[in-house]
CSV table of C-alpha atoms in Angstrom, one decimal:
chain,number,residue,atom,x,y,z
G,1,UNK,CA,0.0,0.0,0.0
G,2,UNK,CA,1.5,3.2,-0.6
G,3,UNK,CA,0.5,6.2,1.5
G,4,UNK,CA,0.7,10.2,0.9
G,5,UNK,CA,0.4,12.2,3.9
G,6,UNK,CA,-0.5,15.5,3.7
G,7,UNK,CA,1.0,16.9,6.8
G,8,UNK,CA,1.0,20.4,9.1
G,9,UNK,CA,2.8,23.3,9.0
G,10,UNK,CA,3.7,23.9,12.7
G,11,UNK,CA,7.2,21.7,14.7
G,12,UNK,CA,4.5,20.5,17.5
G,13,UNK,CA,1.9,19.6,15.0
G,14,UNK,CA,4.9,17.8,12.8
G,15,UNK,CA,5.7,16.1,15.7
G,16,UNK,CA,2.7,14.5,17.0
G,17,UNK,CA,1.7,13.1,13.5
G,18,UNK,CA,4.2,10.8,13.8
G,19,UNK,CA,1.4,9.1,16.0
G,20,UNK,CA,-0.3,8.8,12.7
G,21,UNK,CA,2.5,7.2,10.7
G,22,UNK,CA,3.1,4.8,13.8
G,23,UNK,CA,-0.2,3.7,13.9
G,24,UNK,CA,-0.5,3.3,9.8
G,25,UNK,CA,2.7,0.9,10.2
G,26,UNK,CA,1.2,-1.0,12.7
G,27,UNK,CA,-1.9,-1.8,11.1
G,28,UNK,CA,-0.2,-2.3,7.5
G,29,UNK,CA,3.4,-3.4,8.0
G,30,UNK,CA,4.3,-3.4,4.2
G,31,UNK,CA,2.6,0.4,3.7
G,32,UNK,CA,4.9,3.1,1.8
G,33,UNK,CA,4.4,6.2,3.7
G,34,UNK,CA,5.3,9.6,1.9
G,35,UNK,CA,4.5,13.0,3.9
G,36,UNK,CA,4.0,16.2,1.9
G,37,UNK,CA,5.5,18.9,4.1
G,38,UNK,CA,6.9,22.4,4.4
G,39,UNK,CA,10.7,22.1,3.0
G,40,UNK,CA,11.9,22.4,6.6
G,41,UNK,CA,10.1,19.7,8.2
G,42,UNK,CA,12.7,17.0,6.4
G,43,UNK,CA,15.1,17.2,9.0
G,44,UNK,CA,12.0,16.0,11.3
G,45,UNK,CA,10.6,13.7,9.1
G,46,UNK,CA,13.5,11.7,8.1
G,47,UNK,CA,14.1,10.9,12.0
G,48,UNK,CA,10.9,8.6,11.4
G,49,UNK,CA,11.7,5.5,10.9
G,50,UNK,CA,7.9,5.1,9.5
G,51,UNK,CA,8.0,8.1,6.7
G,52,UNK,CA,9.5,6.8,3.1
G,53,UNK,CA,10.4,10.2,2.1
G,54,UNK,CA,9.5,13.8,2.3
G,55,UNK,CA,7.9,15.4,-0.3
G,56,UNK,CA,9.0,19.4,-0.3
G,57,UNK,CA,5.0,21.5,-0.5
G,58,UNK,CA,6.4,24.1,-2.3
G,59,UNK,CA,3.4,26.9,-1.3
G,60,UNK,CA,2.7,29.1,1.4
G,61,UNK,CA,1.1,28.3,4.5
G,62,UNK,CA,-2.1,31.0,3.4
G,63,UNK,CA,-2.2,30.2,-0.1
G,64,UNK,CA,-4.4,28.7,-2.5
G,65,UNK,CA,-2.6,28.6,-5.5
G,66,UNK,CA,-5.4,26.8,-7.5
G,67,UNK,CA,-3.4,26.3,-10.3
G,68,UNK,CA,0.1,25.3,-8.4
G,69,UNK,CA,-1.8,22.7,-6.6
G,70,UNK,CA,-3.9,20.9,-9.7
G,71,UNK,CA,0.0,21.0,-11.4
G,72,UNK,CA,1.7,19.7,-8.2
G,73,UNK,CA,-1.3,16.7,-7.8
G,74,UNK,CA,-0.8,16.0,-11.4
G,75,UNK,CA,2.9,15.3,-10.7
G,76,UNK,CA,2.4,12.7,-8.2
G,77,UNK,CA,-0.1,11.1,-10.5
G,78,UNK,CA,2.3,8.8,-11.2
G,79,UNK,CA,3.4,7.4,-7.7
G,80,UNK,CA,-0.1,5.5,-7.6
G,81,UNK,CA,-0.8,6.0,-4.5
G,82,UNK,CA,-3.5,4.0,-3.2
G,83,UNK,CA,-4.5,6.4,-0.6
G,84,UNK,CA,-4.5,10.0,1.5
G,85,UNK,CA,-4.4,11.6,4.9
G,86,UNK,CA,-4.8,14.7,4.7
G,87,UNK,CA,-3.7,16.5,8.7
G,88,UNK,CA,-4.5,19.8,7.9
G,89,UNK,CA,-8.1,21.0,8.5
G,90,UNK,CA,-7.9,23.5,5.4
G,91,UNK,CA,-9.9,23.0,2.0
G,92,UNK,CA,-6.9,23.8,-0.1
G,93,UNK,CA,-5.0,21.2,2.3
G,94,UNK,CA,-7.0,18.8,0.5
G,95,UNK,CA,-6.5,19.8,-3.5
G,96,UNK,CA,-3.2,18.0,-3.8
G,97,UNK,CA,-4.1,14.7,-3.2
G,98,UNK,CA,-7.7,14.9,-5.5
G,99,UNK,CA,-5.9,16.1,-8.2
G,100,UNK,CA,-3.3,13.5,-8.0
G,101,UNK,CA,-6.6,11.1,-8.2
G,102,UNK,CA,-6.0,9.3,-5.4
G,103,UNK,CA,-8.4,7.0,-5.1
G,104,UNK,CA,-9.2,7.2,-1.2
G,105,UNK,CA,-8.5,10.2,0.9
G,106,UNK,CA,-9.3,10.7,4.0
G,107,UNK,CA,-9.3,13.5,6.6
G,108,UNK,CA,-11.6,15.3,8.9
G,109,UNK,CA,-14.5,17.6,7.6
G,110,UNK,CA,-12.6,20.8,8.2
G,111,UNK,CA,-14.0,23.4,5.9
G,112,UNK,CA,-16.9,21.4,4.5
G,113,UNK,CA,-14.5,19.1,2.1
G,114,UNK,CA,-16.8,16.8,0.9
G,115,UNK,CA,-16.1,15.6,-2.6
G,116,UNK,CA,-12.1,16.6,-2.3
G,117,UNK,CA,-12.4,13.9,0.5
G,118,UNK,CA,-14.2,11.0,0.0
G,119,UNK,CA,-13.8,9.9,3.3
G,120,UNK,CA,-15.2,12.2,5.6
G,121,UNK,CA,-14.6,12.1,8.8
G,122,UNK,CA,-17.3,13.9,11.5
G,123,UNK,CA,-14.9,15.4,14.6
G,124,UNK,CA,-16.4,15.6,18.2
G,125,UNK,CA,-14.1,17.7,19.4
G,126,UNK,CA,-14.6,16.8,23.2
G,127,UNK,CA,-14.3,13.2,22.2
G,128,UNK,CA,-11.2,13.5,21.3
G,129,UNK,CA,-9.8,16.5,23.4
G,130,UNK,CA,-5.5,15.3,22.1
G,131,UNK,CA,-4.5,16.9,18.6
G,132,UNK,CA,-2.4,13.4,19.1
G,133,UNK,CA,-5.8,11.2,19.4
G,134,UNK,CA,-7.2,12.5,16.4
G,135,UNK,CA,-4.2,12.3,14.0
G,136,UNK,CA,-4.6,8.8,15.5
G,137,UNK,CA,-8.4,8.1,14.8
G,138,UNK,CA,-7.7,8.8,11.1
G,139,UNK,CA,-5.2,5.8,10.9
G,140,UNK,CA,-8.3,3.2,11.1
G,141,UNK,CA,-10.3,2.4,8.3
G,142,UNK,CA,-13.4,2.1,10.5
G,143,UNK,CA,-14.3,5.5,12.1
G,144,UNK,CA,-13.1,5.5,15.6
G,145,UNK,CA,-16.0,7.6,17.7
G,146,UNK,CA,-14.3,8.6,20.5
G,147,UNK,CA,-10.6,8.9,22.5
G,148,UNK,CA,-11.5,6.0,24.5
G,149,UNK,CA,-12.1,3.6,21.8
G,150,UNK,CA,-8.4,3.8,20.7
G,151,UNK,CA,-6.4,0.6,21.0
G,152,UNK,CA,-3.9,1.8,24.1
G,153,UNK,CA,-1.5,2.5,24.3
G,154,UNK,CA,-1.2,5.6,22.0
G,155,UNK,CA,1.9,4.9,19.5
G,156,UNK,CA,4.1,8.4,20.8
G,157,UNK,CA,6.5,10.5,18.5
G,158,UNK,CA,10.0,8.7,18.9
G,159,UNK,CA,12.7,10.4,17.3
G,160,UNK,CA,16.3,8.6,16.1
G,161,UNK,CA,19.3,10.0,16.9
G,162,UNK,CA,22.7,7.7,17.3
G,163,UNK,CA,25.5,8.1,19.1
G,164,UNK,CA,28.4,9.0,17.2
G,165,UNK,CA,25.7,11.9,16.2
G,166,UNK,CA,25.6,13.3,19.9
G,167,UNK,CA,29.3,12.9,19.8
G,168,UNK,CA,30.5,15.1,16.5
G,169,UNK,CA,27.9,17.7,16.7
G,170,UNK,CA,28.8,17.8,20.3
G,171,UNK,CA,32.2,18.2,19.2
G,172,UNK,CA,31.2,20.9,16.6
G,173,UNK,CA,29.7,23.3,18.8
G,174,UNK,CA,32.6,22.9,21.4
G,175,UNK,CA,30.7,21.5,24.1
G,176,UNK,CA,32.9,20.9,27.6
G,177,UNK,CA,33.0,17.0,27.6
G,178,UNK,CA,33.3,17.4,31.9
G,179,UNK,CA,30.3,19.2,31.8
G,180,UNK,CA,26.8,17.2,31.2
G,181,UNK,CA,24.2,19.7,29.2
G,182,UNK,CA,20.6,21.1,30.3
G,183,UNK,CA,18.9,22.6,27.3
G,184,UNK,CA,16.9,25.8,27.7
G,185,UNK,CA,14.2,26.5,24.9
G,186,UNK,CA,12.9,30.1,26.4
G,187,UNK,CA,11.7,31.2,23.0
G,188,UNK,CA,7.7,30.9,22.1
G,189,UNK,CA,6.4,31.8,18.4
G,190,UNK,CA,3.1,32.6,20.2
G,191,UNK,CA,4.8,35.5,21.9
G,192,UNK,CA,6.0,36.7,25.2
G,193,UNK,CA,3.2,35.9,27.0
G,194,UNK,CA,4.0,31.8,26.7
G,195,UNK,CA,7.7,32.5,27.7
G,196,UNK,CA,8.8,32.0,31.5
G,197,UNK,CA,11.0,34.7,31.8
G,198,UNK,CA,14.5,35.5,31.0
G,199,UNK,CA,15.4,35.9,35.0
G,200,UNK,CA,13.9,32.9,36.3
G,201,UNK,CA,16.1,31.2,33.9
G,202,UNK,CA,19.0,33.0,34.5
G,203,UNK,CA,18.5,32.2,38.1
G,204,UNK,CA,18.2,28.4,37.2
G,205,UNK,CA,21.1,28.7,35.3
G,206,UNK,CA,23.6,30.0,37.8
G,207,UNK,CA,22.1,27.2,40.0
G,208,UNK,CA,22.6,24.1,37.4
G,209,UNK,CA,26.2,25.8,36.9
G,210,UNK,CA,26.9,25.7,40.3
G,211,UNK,CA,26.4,22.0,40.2
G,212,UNK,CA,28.4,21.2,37.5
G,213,UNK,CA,25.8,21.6,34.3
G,214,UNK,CA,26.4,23.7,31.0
G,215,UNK,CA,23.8,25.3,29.7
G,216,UNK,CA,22.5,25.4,25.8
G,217,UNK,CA,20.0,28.0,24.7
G,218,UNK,CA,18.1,26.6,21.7
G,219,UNK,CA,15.8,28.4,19.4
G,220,UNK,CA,15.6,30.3,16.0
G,221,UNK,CA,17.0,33.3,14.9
G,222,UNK,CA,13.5,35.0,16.2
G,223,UNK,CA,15.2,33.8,19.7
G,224,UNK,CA,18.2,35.5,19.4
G,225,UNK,CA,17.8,38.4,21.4
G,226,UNK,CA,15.7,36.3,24.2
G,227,UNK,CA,18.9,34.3,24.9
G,228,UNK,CA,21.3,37.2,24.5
G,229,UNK,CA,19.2,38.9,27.4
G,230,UNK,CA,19.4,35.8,29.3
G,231,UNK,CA,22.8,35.1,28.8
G,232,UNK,CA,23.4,38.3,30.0
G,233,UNK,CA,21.6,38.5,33.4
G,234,UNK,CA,24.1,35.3,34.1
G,235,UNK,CA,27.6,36.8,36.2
G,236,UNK,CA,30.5,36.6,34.4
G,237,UNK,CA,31.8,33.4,36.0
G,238,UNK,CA,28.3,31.5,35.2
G,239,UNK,CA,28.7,32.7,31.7
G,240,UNK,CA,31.8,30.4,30.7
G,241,UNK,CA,29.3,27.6,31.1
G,242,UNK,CA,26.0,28.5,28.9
G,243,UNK,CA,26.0,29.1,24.7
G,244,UNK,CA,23.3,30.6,23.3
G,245,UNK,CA,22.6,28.5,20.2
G,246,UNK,CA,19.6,30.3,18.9
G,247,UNK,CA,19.7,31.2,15.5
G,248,UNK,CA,23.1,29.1,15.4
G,249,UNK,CA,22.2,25.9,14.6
G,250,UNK,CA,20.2,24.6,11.7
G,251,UNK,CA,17.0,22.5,12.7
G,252,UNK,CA,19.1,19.0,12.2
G,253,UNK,CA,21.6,20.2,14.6
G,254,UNK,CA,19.4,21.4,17.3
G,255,UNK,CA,17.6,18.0,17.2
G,256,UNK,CA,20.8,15.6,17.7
G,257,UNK,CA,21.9,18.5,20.4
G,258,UNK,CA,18.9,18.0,22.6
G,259,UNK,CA,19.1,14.4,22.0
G,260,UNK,CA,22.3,14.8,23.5
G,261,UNK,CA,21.3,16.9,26.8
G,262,UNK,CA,20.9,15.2,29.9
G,263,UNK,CA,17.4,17.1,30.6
G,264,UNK,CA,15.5,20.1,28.7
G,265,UNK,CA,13.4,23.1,30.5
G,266,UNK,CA,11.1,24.5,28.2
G,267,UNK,CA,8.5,26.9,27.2
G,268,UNK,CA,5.2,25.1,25.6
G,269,UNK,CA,6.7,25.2,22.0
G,270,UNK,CA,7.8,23.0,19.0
G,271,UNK,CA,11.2,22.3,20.5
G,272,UNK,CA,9.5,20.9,23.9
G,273,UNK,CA,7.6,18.6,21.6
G,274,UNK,CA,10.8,17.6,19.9
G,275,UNK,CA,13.0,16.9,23.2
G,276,UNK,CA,9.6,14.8,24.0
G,277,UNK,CA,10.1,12.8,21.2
G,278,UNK,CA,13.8,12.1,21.9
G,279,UNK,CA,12.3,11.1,25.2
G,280,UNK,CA,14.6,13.4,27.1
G,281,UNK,CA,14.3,14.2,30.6
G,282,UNK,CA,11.7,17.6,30.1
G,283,UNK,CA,10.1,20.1,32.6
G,284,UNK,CA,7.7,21.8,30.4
G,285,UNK,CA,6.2,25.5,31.5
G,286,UNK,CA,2.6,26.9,30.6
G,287,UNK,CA,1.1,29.5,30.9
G,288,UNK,CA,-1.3,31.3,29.5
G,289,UNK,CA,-1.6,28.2,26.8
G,290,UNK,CA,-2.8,24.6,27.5
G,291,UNK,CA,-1.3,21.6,27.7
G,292,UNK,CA,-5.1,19.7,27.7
G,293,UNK,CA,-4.9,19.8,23.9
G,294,UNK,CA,-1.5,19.7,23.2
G,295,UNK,CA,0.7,18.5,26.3
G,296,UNK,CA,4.7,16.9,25.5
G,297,UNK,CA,4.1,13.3,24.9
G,298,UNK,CA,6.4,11.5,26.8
G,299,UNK,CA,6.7,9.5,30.5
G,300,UNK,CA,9.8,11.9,31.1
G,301,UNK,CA,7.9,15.3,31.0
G,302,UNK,CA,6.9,17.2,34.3
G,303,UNK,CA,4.5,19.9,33.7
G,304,UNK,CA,3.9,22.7,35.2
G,305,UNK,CA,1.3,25.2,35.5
G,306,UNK,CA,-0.5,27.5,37.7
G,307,UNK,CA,-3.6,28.4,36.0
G,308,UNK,CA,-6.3,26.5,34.1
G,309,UNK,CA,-7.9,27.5,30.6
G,310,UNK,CA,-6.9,28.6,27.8
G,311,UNK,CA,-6.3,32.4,27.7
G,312,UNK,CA,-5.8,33.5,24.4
G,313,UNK,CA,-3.1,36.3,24.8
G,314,UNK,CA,0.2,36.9,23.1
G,315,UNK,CA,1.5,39.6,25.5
G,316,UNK,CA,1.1,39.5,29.3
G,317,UNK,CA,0.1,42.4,31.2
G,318,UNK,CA,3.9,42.4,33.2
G,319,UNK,CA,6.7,43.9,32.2
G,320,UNK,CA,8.3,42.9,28.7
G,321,UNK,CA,5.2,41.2,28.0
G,322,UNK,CA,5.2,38.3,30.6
G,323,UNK,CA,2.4,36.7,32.1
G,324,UNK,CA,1.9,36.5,35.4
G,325,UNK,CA,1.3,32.8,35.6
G,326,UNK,CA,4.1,32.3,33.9
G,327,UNK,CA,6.0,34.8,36.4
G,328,UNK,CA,4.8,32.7,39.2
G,329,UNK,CA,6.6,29.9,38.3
G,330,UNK,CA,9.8,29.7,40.5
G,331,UNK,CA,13.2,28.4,39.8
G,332,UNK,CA,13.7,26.3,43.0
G,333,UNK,CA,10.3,24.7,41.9
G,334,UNK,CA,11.8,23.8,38.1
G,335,UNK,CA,15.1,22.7,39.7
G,336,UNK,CA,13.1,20.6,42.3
G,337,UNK,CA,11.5,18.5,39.6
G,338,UNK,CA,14.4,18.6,37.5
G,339,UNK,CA,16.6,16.6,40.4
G,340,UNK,CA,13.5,14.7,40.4
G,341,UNK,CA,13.9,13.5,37.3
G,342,UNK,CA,17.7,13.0,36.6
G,343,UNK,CA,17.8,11.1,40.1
G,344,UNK,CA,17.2,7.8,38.5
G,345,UNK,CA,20.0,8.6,36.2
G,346,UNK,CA,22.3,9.4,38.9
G,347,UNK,CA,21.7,6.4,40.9
């Protein structure tokens, strides 16, 4: 059988439809799984065992591009595949795979797709309240009604990364090899209002440094300036010890560099879903977002939040744009769980 996946746009979205391709390999071993995808998921995608190949979706995340998409179906035409997911809940998500005449597609109603999909799927939302349980539902060819009703347990993003990896990008980046790593993600592309702040790292920081820790700061280029003020609340002598990596590293690198940290705080984010999936040691901070739709999906993640419901703000009221919730999160409470959860480790 030979599968194309029309997949999301987002890292955390990316990451927990590898639930999907899981799933499709469990129930049909032999299946060829392809997963159309921004260009800059591949480093992602080619960490799944499950996925064949990427295939680059060369258009924007808002456009329709009637035309690009009837050519870009067209091409694939001659792949045969024998059937579509389609992740996204967007009409023009769905063009690709009827113009490539795939014979079954399959995907949630979204925006009213019927005919595009000919296997349309009805979502009760508070049936299934995980993005990761309905990616899921869709890999059974009878309609799964509710979370329940899922064959447990879930199949959970996994991520490969080997060894001699760790070692030479480890290398590359100049990493002390006396000093194990704790990743820092403080970045959030929903804005300052998801990040804990820059001084409640900092403070966690000097106190990880203290005990014997580097620090890495990941993120993208967007990020920059949110480590930079980080790095430079640290004192001088704390400062030898933590690299702000944001903007720095391409996407591959940052991936085999978490997989090589002994445990990872982050904001809620893409990069907290990835150090979930490499099933690293993770204390995960929320605020004003929700981690009942969306939560890290791994046995190693602590959460932590001090609020409940979804608040849909992109700039605290605090200063620099913080939210209080997220301001009320203390480093000795982080640290505690962190010890917590590198005790076992230890021992």
């Amino acid at each position: 059988m030979k599968i194309l996946v029309i997949g999301p746009s987002w890292v955390g979205d990316m990451m927990m439809s590898q639930s999907l391709y899981r799933t499709l390999k469990a129930e049909h071993p032999d299946a060829v799984i392809d997963v159309m995808a921004p260009a800059w998921c591949r480093p992602l995608l080619s960490r799944m065992p499950e996925v064949n190949q990427a295939l680059p979706m060369p258009l924007g995340h808002g456009a329709l591009a009637l035309g690009e998409r009837r050519r870009l179906g067209k091409s694939l035409r001659a792949n045969h595949y024998d059937r579509a997911y389609v992740l996204p809940n967007s009409f023009k998500s769905a063009l690709v795979p009827f113009f490539a005449g795939i014979k079954r597609r399959i995907g949630w109603r979204g925006e009213m797709r019927y005919g595009v999909l000919n296997d349309v799927r009805v979502l009760d939302k508070a049936a299934f309240p995980l993005m990761v349980e309905r990616y899921v539902a869709l890999g059974y060819d009878t309609p799964v009604r509710s979370a329940s009703a899922l064959p447990q347990p879930l199949l959970w993003p996994q991520l490969r990364v080997d060894e001699d990896e760790k070692q030479m990008t480890a290398a590359l980046f100049a990493l002390s090899a006396d000093r194990p790593t704790i990743g820092f993600c403080p970045g959030a592309e929903f804005g300052p209002a998801k990040r804990w702040p820059h001084y409640h790292y900092a403070a966690l920081a000097e106190q990880l440094i203290a005990e014997g820790y580097q620090i890495l700061l990941f993120g993208s280029a967007k990020d920059r300036k949110t480590g930079d003020t980080l790095l430079s609340s640290l004192s001088e002598s704390a400062r030898a010890h933590c690299k702000n990596l944001a903007g720095e590293t391409q996407l591959e690198q940052a991936v085999i560099l978490i997989a090589h940290c002994a445990a990872v705080v982050s904001n809620d984010s893409g990069l907290m879903h990835i150090a979930a999936a490499l099933n690293r040691p993770l204390v995960a901070l929320y605020g004003p977002s929700s981690p009942d739709f969306t939560p890290p999906l791994s046995h190693q993640a602590r959460i932590i939040r001090l609020i409940s419901g979804y608040h849909k703000v992109r700039k605290g009221d605090a200063e620099e744009g913080y939210h209080q919730s997220l301001i009320d999160i203390q480093p000795e409470r982080v640290l505690q769980e962190l010890h917590a959860l590198l005790r076992p480790a230890q021992e």
